[in-house]
Amino acid sequence: MTVIHKNLLDEVLDYTNRANPYPIYARMREHPILVQDDGRYIVSTYTEIRAILQDPRFSSDLRKGYSQADQRILPEHGEVSFISLDPPKHDWLRYQVMSKFTPELIYGLRSRTEEIVKELLDARRNENRLDIVDDFAYPLPVTIICELLGVPREDEPRFHIWAEHIVRGLDPGSHSKAEIEQQARQARNELNQYMGELINSIQKQPHPGLLSAMLHDTTHEKHMGKEELVATSNLLLNAGHLTTVNLITNSMLTLLRHPDSFEKLRREPTIVADLVEEVLRYEQPVQLIRRTTLTDVSIAGVTIPKGAPVYLITASGNRDPLRFTDPDLFDPARPDIEHLSFGGGLHYCVGAPLARLETHIALTELARRLQAPRLVEDPPPYRESAVLRGPRHLLVNYERLLD
Ligand code: HEM
């Protein structure tokens, strides 16, 4: 039976629900698959989301769907990045990145990450207050992704504005606002132009970083074209700097709301990996994933027609009581935290090891160095985006900062 619900996705979008969307997700889960009266399908339960992420009948290429709104958020010029492509092209482009994005490369970033964390915290030594977002959780991943790719760090004010507009255009429902759509399109074009110019300059002269490595790669017979490289670089730059900020900030917020866990981390830094996995489940930085159907698909008693826009609400799947005992409890000692936060199947997040590395080091140092930290405001002010969800600021007072 198909259950039609008018506005649950709109309720998630409503900014007044940003600090706590979980009661809306609980209402969504009363039916694993809902269709809204605007034709969008919502999948909110763990088992169904996991199955769809592995199912080749669900496409990441939204151009194959019938939603006019989805067509309009795609770039006017250039290539689509591989997060929005299906095999075989997706697999080939992903391979070009993965062959460079090796575990050795990520592990090799450990000492540089520790150095940046130290510098950012040392800068607050004579203060008693820090904004976890602006002073710490944002500059850390930005610096790392710029150095990793070979994008000038000083260009951040330019590319960050484009990224913000692109993110605003990703929110389901933003298509109803012509101005947001127009800004997102313009931002995509400007980012494409910026990246194209950067790649031209690297083409003339090899440069440290992944962009240059991909451009001057001679190990494969076939190379990425310039527009493919622009799209791939934009994806890595945006994914690398807009997501980890929320993971670090959501982690601090959750730990300060659970001081026993914070204290435990201070005493036993080795628990950091379990802590971060539980934060990923409990306060997910990317709340939903988009797909469209390549054919009619029947799932959980509902037939989703070919070309339908489908929203996988992974943040809801992570709180599904059929999968996790006491899902609304923050419990880093859970035996199996197999969350959906990095997606699954062919599109599983490329940057998961990097995001984990940065967050592990960040949290361990915050717990070790901040003496008597306290939240200034709870809930904190949130970012506008319902998809990339996290606080815009997280002010923390502390008595002292240890060396
Ligand atoms: C906490 C941080 C992060 C979260 C929660 C996250 C989440 C996700 C999710 C859910 C997907 C799957 C999207 C889909 O199936 O449509 C994804 C894909 C992707 N992520 Fe991440 N991400 C994070 C950090 C990063 C970082 C640091 C990078 C790059 C350095 C990155 C690069 C990518 C790329 C390239 C894809 C596309 C993979 C593909 O389509 O094959 N992510 N990410």
Coordinates of C-alpha atoms and ligand atoms in Angstrom, one line a residue:
M1 CA 0.0 0.0 0.0
T2 CA 1.3 3.4 -0.9
V3 CA 1.0 6.0 1.9
I4 CA 0.8 9.6 0.8
H5 CA 2.1 12.2 3.2
K6 CA 2.0 15.9 2.4
N7 CA 4.9 17.5 4.1
L8 CA 7.3 15.4 6.2
L9 CA 10.3 16.4 4.0
D10 CA 9.2 20.1 4.3
E11 CA 9.1 19.7 8.1
V12 CA 12.7 18.4 8.0
L13 CA 13.6 21.5 5.9
D14 CA 11.9 23.9 8.3
Y15 CA 14.7 25.6 10.1
T16 CA 12.9 25.5 13.4
N17 CA 13.4 21.7 13.4
R18 CA 17.1 21.9 12.6
A19 CA 18.3 21.3 16.2
N20 CA 16.1 18.2 16.6
P21 CA 14.8 16.5 13.4
Y22 CA 14.6 13.1 15.1
P23 CA 10.9 13.2 16.1
I24 CA 10.0 13.8 12.4
Y25 CA 12.2 10.9 11.4
A26 CA 10.4 8.7 13.9
R27 CA 7.1 9.7 12.2
M28 CA 8.6 8.9 8.8
R29 CA 9.6 5.4 10.0
E30 CA 6.0 4.4 10.7
H31 CA 6.1 3.5 7.0
P32 CA 9.4 2.4 5.5
I33 CA 8.5 4.1 2.2
L34 CA 6.3 7.1 1.9
V35 CA 5.3 9.2 -1.1
Q36 CA 4.6 12.8 -0.7
D37 CA 1.9 14.5 -2.7
D38 CA 4.6 16.2 -4.8
G39 CA 5.7 12.7 -6.0
R40 CA 8.9 12.4 -4.0
Y41 CA 9.6 9.1 -2.3
I42 CA 11.0 9.0 1.2
V43 CA 12.8 5.9 2.6
S44 CA 13.5 6.1 6.3
T45 CA 14.2 2.6 7.7
Y46 CA 17.6 1.0 8.0
T47 CA 17.0 -2.3 6.1
E48 CA 15.4 -0.6 3.1
I49 CA 18.0 2.1 2.9
R50 CA 20.8 -0.4 3.0
A51 CA 19.2 -2.6 0.4
I52 CA 18.7 0.4 -2.0
L53 CA 22.3 1.6 -1.6
Q54 CA 23.3 -1.8 -3.1
D55 CA 20.6 -2.0 -5.7
P56 CA 21.6 -1.2 -9.3
R57 CA 18.0 -0.3 -10.2
F58 CA 18.5 2.9 -8.1
S59 CA 20.6 5.5 -10.0
S60 CA 22.8 8.4 -8.7
D61 CA 22.4 10.1 -12.1
L62 CA 19.4 12.3 -11.4
R63 CA 19.3 13.3 -15.1
K64 CA 17.7 9.9 -15.6
G65 CA 14.8 10.9 -13.4
Y66 CA 11.6 12.8 -14.3
S67 CA 12.0 15.5 -11.6
Q68 CA 12.4 18.9 -13.4
A69 CA 13.8 20.4 -10.2
D70 CA 16.7 17.8 -10.2
Q71 CA 17.5 18.7 -13.8
R72 CA 17.8 22.4 -12.9
I73 CA 20.4 22.0 -10.1
L74 CA 22.9 20.3 -12.5
P75 CA 25.7 22.5 -14.0
E76 CA 24.9 24.2 -17.3
H77 CA 28.4 23.5 -18.6
G78 CA 31.1 20.9 -18.1
E79 CA 30.9 17.4 -16.7
V80 CA 28.9 16.0 -13.8
S81 CA 31.1 14.7 -10.9
F82 CA 31.2 10.9 -10.3
I83 CA 29.1 11.1 -7.2
S84 CA 26.2 11.8 -9.6
L85 CA 27.1 9.2 -12.2
D86 CA 26.4 5.5 -12.6
P87 CA 28.7 2.7 -13.9
P88 CA 30.7 2.3 -16.0
K89 CA 31.8 6.0 -16.0
H90 CA 31.4 6.4 -12.3
D91 CA 33.7 3.4 -11.7
W92 CA 36.4 4.6 -14.0
L93 CA 36.5 8.1 -12.5
R94 CA 36.4 6.8 -9.0
Y95 CA 39.2 4.4 -9.8
Q96 CA 41.3 7.4 -11.0
V97 CA 40.9 9.0 -7.6
M98 CA 41.2 5.8 -5.5
S99 CA 44.4 4.8 -7.1
K100 CA 45.9 8.0 -5.7
F101 CA 43.9 8.3 -2.5
T102 CA 45.7 5.4 -0.9
P103 CA 45.8 4.4 2.8
E104 CA 49.5 5.3 2.8
L105 CA 48.7 8.8 1.6
I106 CA 46.0 9.3 4.3
Y107 CA 48.1 7.8 7.0
G108 CA 51.0 10.1 5.9
L109 CA 48.8 13.1 6.8
R110 CA 48.8 12.2 10.5
S111 CA 51.7 14.4 11.6
R112 CA 50.6 17.4 9.5
T113 CA 47.1 17.1 11.0
E114 CA 48.6 17.0 14.5
E115 CA 50.6 20.1 13.7
I116 CA 47.6 22.0 12.4
V117 CA 45.5 21.0 15.5
K118 CA 48.3 22.2 17.7
E119 CA 48.6 25.5 15.9
L120 CA 44.8 26.1 16.1
L121 CA 44.6 25.3 19.8
D122 CA 47.8 27.2 20.7
A123 CA 46.2 30.3 19.1
R124 CA 43.5 30.2 21.8
R125 CA 46.0 29.9 24.7
N126 CA 45.3 33.3 26.2
E127 CA 41.6 33.0 25.8
N128 CA 38.8 31.3 27.8
R129 CA 36.4 30.9 25.0
L130 CA 36.6 29.2 21.6
D131 CA 34.2 28.8 18.7
I132 CA 34.7 25.1 17.9
V133 CA 33.5 25.8 14.3
D134 CA 35.3 29.0 13.2
D135 CA 38.4 28.6 15.3
F136 CA 38.9 24.9 14.9
A137 CA 36.6 22.5 13.1
Y138 CA 36.4 24.5 9.9
P139 CA 40.0 25.6 9.3
L140 CA 41.4 22.1 10.0
P141 CA 39.7 20.2 7.1
V142 CA 40.0 23.2 4.8
T143 CA 43.8 23.3 5.3
I144 CA 44.2 19.6 4.9
I145 CA 42.1 19.3 1.7
C146 CA 43.8 22.3 0.1
E147 CA 47.2 20.9 0.8
L148 CA 46.2 17.4 -0.3
L149 CA 44.7 18.6 -3.6
G150 CA 47.2 21.4 -4.2
V151 CA 44.5 24.2 -4.1
P152 CA 45.9 27.5 -2.7
R153 CA 44.6 27.9 0.9
E154 CA 44.3 31.6 0.5
D155 CA 41.6 31.1 -2.1
E156 CA 39.3 29.7 0.6
P157 CA 37.1 32.9 0.9
R158 CA 36.3 32.6 -2.8
F159 CA 35.6 28.9 -3.1
H160 CA 33.8 28.8 0.3
I161 CA 31.1 31.2 -0.9
W162 CA 30.5 29.1 -4.0
A163 CA 30.3 26.0 -1.9
E164 CA 27.8 27.6 0.4
H165 CA 25.5 28.5 -2.5
I166 CA 25.9 25.0 -4.0
V167 CA 24.9 23.4 -0.6
R168 CA 21.9 25.7 -0.3
G169 CA 20.8 24.4 -3.7
L170 CA 21.0 20.8 -2.5
D171 CA 18.3 21.1 0.2
P172 CA 15.1 19.3 -1.0
G173 CA 12.6 22.0 -1.5
S174 CA 15.2 24.7 -2.3
H175 CA 14.1 24.3 -6.0
S176 CA 10.9 26.2 -5.1
K177 CA 13.1 29.2 -4.4
A178 CA 14.2 30.6 -7.8
E179 CA 16.8 32.9 -6.2
I180 CA 18.6 29.9 -4.4
E181 CA 18.5 27.9 -7.6
Q182 CA 20.0 30.8 -9.6
Q183 CA 22.8 31.4 -7.0
A184 CA 23.6 27.7 -6.9
R185 CA 23.9 27.6 -10.7
Q186 CA 26.1 30.6 -10.8
A187 CA 28.3 29.3 -8.0
R188 CA 28.8 26.0 -10.0
N189 CA 29.8 28.0 -13.0
E190 CA 32.2 30.2 -11.1
L191 CA 33.8 27.2 -9.3
N192 CA 34.2 25.4 -12.6
Q193 CA 35.9 28.4 -14.0
Y194 CA 38.2 28.8 -11.0
M195 CA 39.2 25.1 -11.0
G196 CA 39.7 25.2 -14.8
E197 CA 42.2 28.1 -14.5
L198 CA 44.0 26.3 -11.6
I199 CA 44.3 23.2 -13.7
N200 CA 45.6 25.1 -16.7
S201 CA 48.4 26.5 -14.5
I202 CA 49.2 23.1 -13.1
Q203 CA 49.2 21.7 -16.6
K204 CA 52.0 24.0 -17.5
Q205 CA 54.0 23.2 -14.5
P206 CA 53.6 20.1 -12.2
H207 CA 52.8 21.0 -8.7
P208 CA 52.6 19.2 -5.3
G209 CA 49.2 17.6 -4.6
L210 CA 46.6 15.2 -6.0
L211 CA 45.3 17.5 -8.8
S212 CA 48.7 17.6 -10.4
A213 CA 49.2 13.8 -9.8
M214 CA 45.9 13.1 -11.6
L215 CA 46.8 15.5 -14.4
H216 CA 50.3 14.2 -15.0
D217 CA 49.5 10.5 -14.5
T218 CA 51.2 8.4 -17.1
T219 CA 50.4 5.0 -15.6
H220 CA 47.0 4.6 -17.4
E221 CA 46.4 4.4 -21.1
K222 CA 43.3 6.6 -20.9
H223 CA 43.4 9.9 -19.0
M224 CA 40.8 12.1 -17.4
G225 CA 39.7 14.9 -19.8
K226 CA 40.1 18.4 -18.5
E227 CA 36.3 18.8 -17.7
E228 CA 36.3 15.5 -15.9
L229 CA 39.2 16.6 -13.8
V230 CA 37.5 19.9 -13.0
A231 CA 34.3 18.1 -11.9
T232 CA 36.3 15.5 -9.8
S233 CA 38.4 18.3 -8.2
N234 CA 35.3 20.3 -7.3
L235 CA 33.7 17.2 -5.7
L236 CA 36.8 16.5 -3.6
L237 CA 37.2 20.1 -2.6
N238 CA 33.6 20.5 -1.5
A239 CA 33.2 17.1 0.0
G240 CA 36.5 17.5 1.8
H241 CA 35.7 20.7 3.5
L242 CA 31.9 20.9 4.1
T243 CA 31.4 17.6 5.8
T244 CA 34.2 17.0 8.3
V245 CA 33.5 20.4 10.0
N246 CA 30.1 19.0 11.0
L247 CA 31.5 15.7 12.2
I248 CA 34.1 17.4 14.5
T249 CA 31.5 19.9 15.7
N250 CA 28.7 17.4 16.2
S251 CA 31.2 15.3 18.2
M252 CA 32.1 18.1 20.5
L253 CA 28.5 19.0 21.0
T254 CA 27.6 15.4 21.8
L255 CA 30.6 14.9 24.1
L256 CA 29.8 18.1 26.1
R257 CA 26.3 16.9 26.5
H258 CA 27.7 13.6 27.7
P259 CA 30.5 14.7 30.1
D260 CA 31.2 11.2 31.3
S261 CA 32.2 10.2 27.7
F262 CA 34.3 13.3 27.4
E263 CA 36.1 12.5 30.7
K264 CA 36.6 8.9 29.6
L265 CA 38.2 10.1 26.3
R266 CA 40.6 12.3 28.3
R267 CA 41.6 9.3 30.4
E268 CA 41.6 6.7 27.7
P269 CA 42.3 8.3 24.2
T270 CA 42.1 4.8 22.6
I271 CA 38.3 4.9 22.8
V272 CA 38.2 7.8 20.3
A273 CA 37.5 5.5 17.3
D274 CA 34.3 4.0 18.9
L275 CA 33.2 7.4 20.1
V276 CA 33.4 8.9 16.6
E277 CA 31.5 5.9 15.0
E278 CA 28.7 6.4 17.5
V279 CA 28.6 10.2 16.8
L280 CA 28.4 9.3 13.1
R281 CA 25.4 7.2 13.9
Y282 CA 23.8 9.5 16.4
E283 CA 24.4 13.0 14.8
Q284 CA 25.0 12.3 11.2
P285 CA 26.8 15.1 9.2
V286 CA 25.1 14.2 5.9
Q287 CA 21.5 13.5 6.7
L288 CA 20.2 12.1 3.4
I289 CA 21.2 10.6 0.0
R290 CA 19.5 11.1 -3.3
R291 CA 18.6 8.5 -6.0
T292 CA 16.2 7.9 -8.8
T293 CA 14.7 4.7 -10.1
L294 CA 15.8 3.2 -13.5
T295 CA 12.7 1.0 -13.7
D296 CA 9.6 0.4 -11.6
V297 CA 10.8 -1.1 -8.3
S298 CA 8.7 -2.8 -5.6
I299 CA 10.1 -2.6 -2.1
A300 CA 8.5 -3.0 1.3
G301 CA 5.1 -3.4 -0.4
V302 CA 5.4 -0.1 -2.4
T303 CA 6.0 0.3 -6.1
I304 CA 8.2 3.2 -6.9
P305 CA 7.7 4.2 -10.6
K306 CA 10.6 4.6 -13.0
G307 CA 12.3 8.0 -12.8
A308 CA 10.9 8.9 -9.4
P309 CA 13.0 11.1 -7.1
V310 CA 13.9 9.0 -4.0
Y311 CA 15.3 10.4 -0.7
L312 CA 17.2 7.9 1.5
I313 CA 17.0 9.5 5.0
T314 CA 20.1 7.8 6.4
A315 CA 20.0 9.9 9.6
S316 CA 16.7 8.3 10.2
G317 CA 17.9 4.8 9.4
N318 CA 20.7 5.3 12.0
R319 CA 18.0 5.8 14.6
D320 CA 15.8 2.9 13.5
P321 CA 14.8 0.9 16.6
L322 CA 14.5 -2.3 14.5
R323 CA 18.2 -2.1 13.9
F324 CA 19.7 -0.4 17.0
T325 CA 18.7 -1.0 20.6
D326 CA 17.7 2.3 22.3
P327 CA 18.7 4.3 19.1
D328 CA 18.2 7.7 20.8
L329 CA 20.8 6.8 23.4
F330 CA 24.4 7.9 22.8
D331 CA 26.3 4.8 23.6
P332 CA 29.9 4.5 22.3
A333 CA 30.0 0.9 23.8
R334 CA 27.5 -0.4 21.3
P335 CA 28.6 -3.8 20.0
D336 CA 28.0 -3.1 16.3
I337 CA 27.8 0.5 15.1
E338 CA 27.2 -0.2 11.4
H339 CA 25.8 3.2 10.6
L340 CA 24.8 4.5 7.2
S341 CA 26.7 7.8 7.5
F342 CA 29.2 7.2 4.7
G343 CA 26.6 5.7 2.4
G344 CA 27.1 2.2 1.0
G345 CA 27.6 0.2 -2.2
L346 CA 29.4 1.7 -5.2
H347 CA 29.3 5.3 -3.9
Y348 CA 30.7 4.6 -0.4
C349 CA 32.5 7.7 0.7
V350 CA 36.0 8.1 -0.7
G351 CA 37.0 10.4 2.1
A352 CA 35.9 8.3 5.1
P353 CA 39.4 7.4 6.3
L354 CA 40.5 11.0 6.0
A355 CA 37.4 12.3 7.9
R356 CA 38.1 9.7 10.6
L357 CA 41.8 10.6 10.9
E358 CA 41.1 14.3 11.3
T359 CA 38.3 13.8 13.8
H360 CA 40.2 11.3 15.9
I361 CA 43.2 13.7 16.3
A362 CA 41.0 16.7 16.8
L363 CA 38.9 15.2 19.6
T364 CA 41.7 13.5 21.4
E365 CA 43.5 16.9 21.6
L366 CA 40.5 18.9 22.6
A367 CA 39.8 16.4 25.4
R368 CA 43.4 16.4 26.5
R369 CA 44.0 20.2 26.4
L370 CA 40.7 21.9 27.3
Q371 CA 40.2 22.2 31.0
A372 CA 36.6 22.3 32.3
P373 CA 34.9 23.0 29.0
R374 CA 31.3 24.1 29.1
L375 CA 28.8 24.8 26.3
V376 CA 27.8 28.5 26.2
E377 CA 24.5 27.8 24.3
D378 CA 22.5 24.6 24.0
P379 CA 21.2 24.0 21.4
P380 CA 23.7 26.1 19.5
P381 CA 22.7 28.0 16.3
Y382 CA 22.5 25.6 13.4
R383 CA 23.6 26.0 9.8
E384 CA 20.8 26.6 7.3
S385 CA 21.3 23.3 5.5
A386 CA 19.1 20.4 6.4
V387 CA 21.3 18.0 4.4
L388 CA 24.8 19.0 5.7
R389 CA 23.5 19.4 9.2
G390 CA 25.6 20.9 12.0
P391 CA 26.0 23.9 14.2
R392 CA 27.1 27.2 12.6
H393 CA 28.8 28.2 15.8
L394 CA 29.6 26.2 18.9
L395 CA 30.9 28.4 21.7
V396 CA 32.7 26.7 24.5
N397 CA 34.1 28.3 27.7
Y398 CA 37.1 26.7 29.4
E399 CA 39.2 27.5 32.4
R400 CA 42.6 26.8 30.9
L401 CA 44.2 25.3 27.8
L402 CA 47.0 22.8 28.6
D403 CA 50.2 22.6 26.5
Ligands
HEM1 C1 32.3 13.3 8.0 C2 32.7 13.5 6.8 C3 32.0 12.9 5.6 C4 30.7 12.4 5.5 C5 29.7 12.2 6.6 C6 30.6 11.9 4.1 C7 29.5 11.3 3.6 C8 29.4 10.8 2.3 C9 28.3 10.1 1.8 C10 27.0 9.8 2.6 C11 28.5 9.7 0.5 C12 27.7 8.9 -0.4 C13 26.8 9.7 -1.3 C14 25.9 8.9 -2.2 O1 25.9 7.7 -2.1 O2 25.3 9.5 -3.1 C15 29.8 10.2 0.2 C16 30.5 10.1 -1.0 C17 31.7 10.7 -1.3 N1 32.5 11.4 -0.4 FE1 32.2 11.7 1.5 N2 31.7 12.3 3.4 C18 32.6 12.8 4.3 C19 33.9 13.3 4.1 C20 34.5 13.3 2.9 C21 35.8 13.7 2.6 C22 36.8 14.3 3.6 C23 36.0 13.6 1.2 C24 37.2 13.9 0.3 C25 38.4 14.1 0.7 C26 34.8 12.9 0.7 C27 34.6 12.6 -0.6 C28 33.6 11.9 -1.1 C29 33.4 11.5 -2.5 C30 34.4 11.8 -3.6 C31 32.2 10.8 -2.6 C32 31.6 10.2 -3.9 C33 31.9 8.7 -3.9 C34 31.3 8.0 -5.1 O3 30.3 8.5 -5.7 O4 31.8 6.9 -5.5 N3 33.9 12.7 1.7 N4 30.3 10.9 1.3

